[in-house]
Amino acid sequence: MLKIIKSCFKTSHIIIFLIGMLSGGYLIIIIKKHSHFNIENNISIGINPIEIFSIIMNIFIAYYLTVVFGKKNDIDKSERDILIQFFEDFRKDKDLIIAESIDVILSGNQNTNLNFITSQFKYLRQKLNMNLNLLVDRKIILNNDVSKQNAEAKMRDIWQKITYTPTLGQQNYIIENELSNARRFSTELDKLLFELIIRINNK
């Protein structure tokens, strides 16, 4: 994915440069057409001043467009990379906390460690909300966007399945079913995050 993004980024620079060259050429055609100056073309060294001016203008315009728009592209790309990294960091934290919480539950220590598990998932929800709000602030998604609402709801579902899982004193299949649902919701959340990352790249 990163290779494709880098390739597209390089292509955009080439396109900007070509647009600059074409713009310069078009400008010179207009100058030639409407200019009232009559410059002799039979200079002793055989160089047409208008052609020299045309080359200089082409280079200048192409350079200007490349620098100005290229710099903006650099800033936009850097911001997109940071946002994507935030979501990737969240995903890693989520998977780790879910795995650790399941280990605690299966070891029979859920009751003694419930506060710790709850605080971990509270941290995850806050981190997810921060990432989603960053997308809203940058107008990548709306505050009432369905993807945002679904991601928040899926995170709540995971939290509930983990923190409200029955203790080992109850039937094991109930525990296994609840934990299985938590894993499934986690996978579904990953899919939602992937769709948001695509929207970040398309911005």
GROMACS .gro file of N, CA and C in nm, residues 6-22 62 65-67 69-70:
model
   69
    6LYS      N    1   0.342   0.609  -0.256
    6LYS     CA    2   0.462   0.680  -0.298
    6LYS      C    3   0.466   0.697  -0.448
    7SER      N    4   0.422   0.593  -0.522
    7SER     CA    5   0.421   0.601  -0.668
    7SER      C    6   0.326   0.710  -0.716
    8CYS      N    7   0.209   0.717  -0.653
    8CYS     CA    8   0.111   0.819  -0.690
    8CYS      C    9   0.163   0.958  -0.657
    9PHE      N   10   0.236   0.969  -0.543
    9PHE     CA   11   0.292   1.097  -0.502
    9PHE      C   12   0.393   1.146  -0.603
   10LYS      N   13   0.483   1.056  -0.652
   10LYS     CA   14   0.580   1.093  -0.753
   10LYS      C   15   0.511   1.130  -0.883
   11THR      N   16   0.407   1.057  -0.919
   11THR     CA   17   0.334   1.086  -1.041
   11THR      C   18   0.272   1.225  -1.036
   12SER      N   19   0.221   1.265  -0.918
   12SER     CA   20   0.160   1.397  -0.906
   12SER      C   21   0.261   1.507  -0.932
   13HIS      N   22   0.386   1.487  -0.888
   13HIS     CA   23   0.490   1.586  -0.915
   13HIS      C   24   0.516   1.597  -1.065
   14ILE      N   25   0.521   1.483  -1.133
   14ILE     CA   26   0.545   1.483  -1.277
   14ILE      C   27   0.432   1.554  -1.350
   15ILE      N   28   0.309   1.528  -1.308
   15ILE     CA   29   0.194   1.592  -1.371
   15ILE      C   30   0.199   1.743  -1.352
   16ILE      N   31   0.233   1.786  -1.229
   16ILE     CA   32   0.244   1.930  -1.202
   16ILE      C   33   0.350   1.993  -1.291
   17PHE      N   34   0.465   1.924  -1.306
   17PHE     CA   35   0.573   1.977  -1.389
   17PHE      C   36   0.527   1.989  -1.534
   18LEU      N   37   0.460   1.888  -1.586
   18LEU     CA   38   0.412   1.890  -1.725
   18LEU      C   39   0.309   2.001  -1.746
   19ILE      N   40   0.222   2.019  -1.647
   19ILE     CA   41   0.124   2.128  -1.657
   19ILE      C   42   0.195   2.262  -1.665
   20GLY      N   43   0.300   2.276  -1.585
   20GLY     CA   44   0.377   2.400  -1.589
   20GLY      C   45   0.440   2.423  -1.725
   21MET      N   46   0.496   2.318  -1.784
   21MET     CA   47   0.557   2.329  -1.917
   21MET      C   48   0.453   2.367  -2.022
   22LEU      N   49   0.339   2.302  -2.018
   22LEU     CA   50   0.233   2.333  -2.115
   22LEU      C   51   0.179   2.474  -2.096
   62ALA      N   52   0.715   2.596  -1.453
   62ALA     CA   53   0.717   2.457  -1.409
   62ALA      C   54   0.778   2.444  -1.270
   65LEU      N   55   0.527   2.595  -1.003
   65LEU     CA   56   0.416   2.505  -0.975
   65LEU      C   57   0.460   2.381  -0.898
   66THR      N   58   0.577   2.329  -0.934
   66THR     CA   59   0.628   2.210  -0.865
   66THR      C   60   0.657   2.239  -0.718
   67VAL      N   61   0.718   2.355  -0.691
   67VAL     CA   62   0.754   2.391  -0.553
   67VAL      C   63   0.630   2.420  -0.470
   69PHE      N   64   0.287   2.360  -0.529
   69PHE     CA   65   0.193   2.251  -0.512
   69PHE      C   66   0.261   2.127  -0.453
   70GLY      N   67   0.388   2.109  -0.484
   70GLY     CA   68   0.461   1.996  -0.427
   70GLY      C   69   0.473   2.009  -0.276
   0.00000   0.00000   0.00000
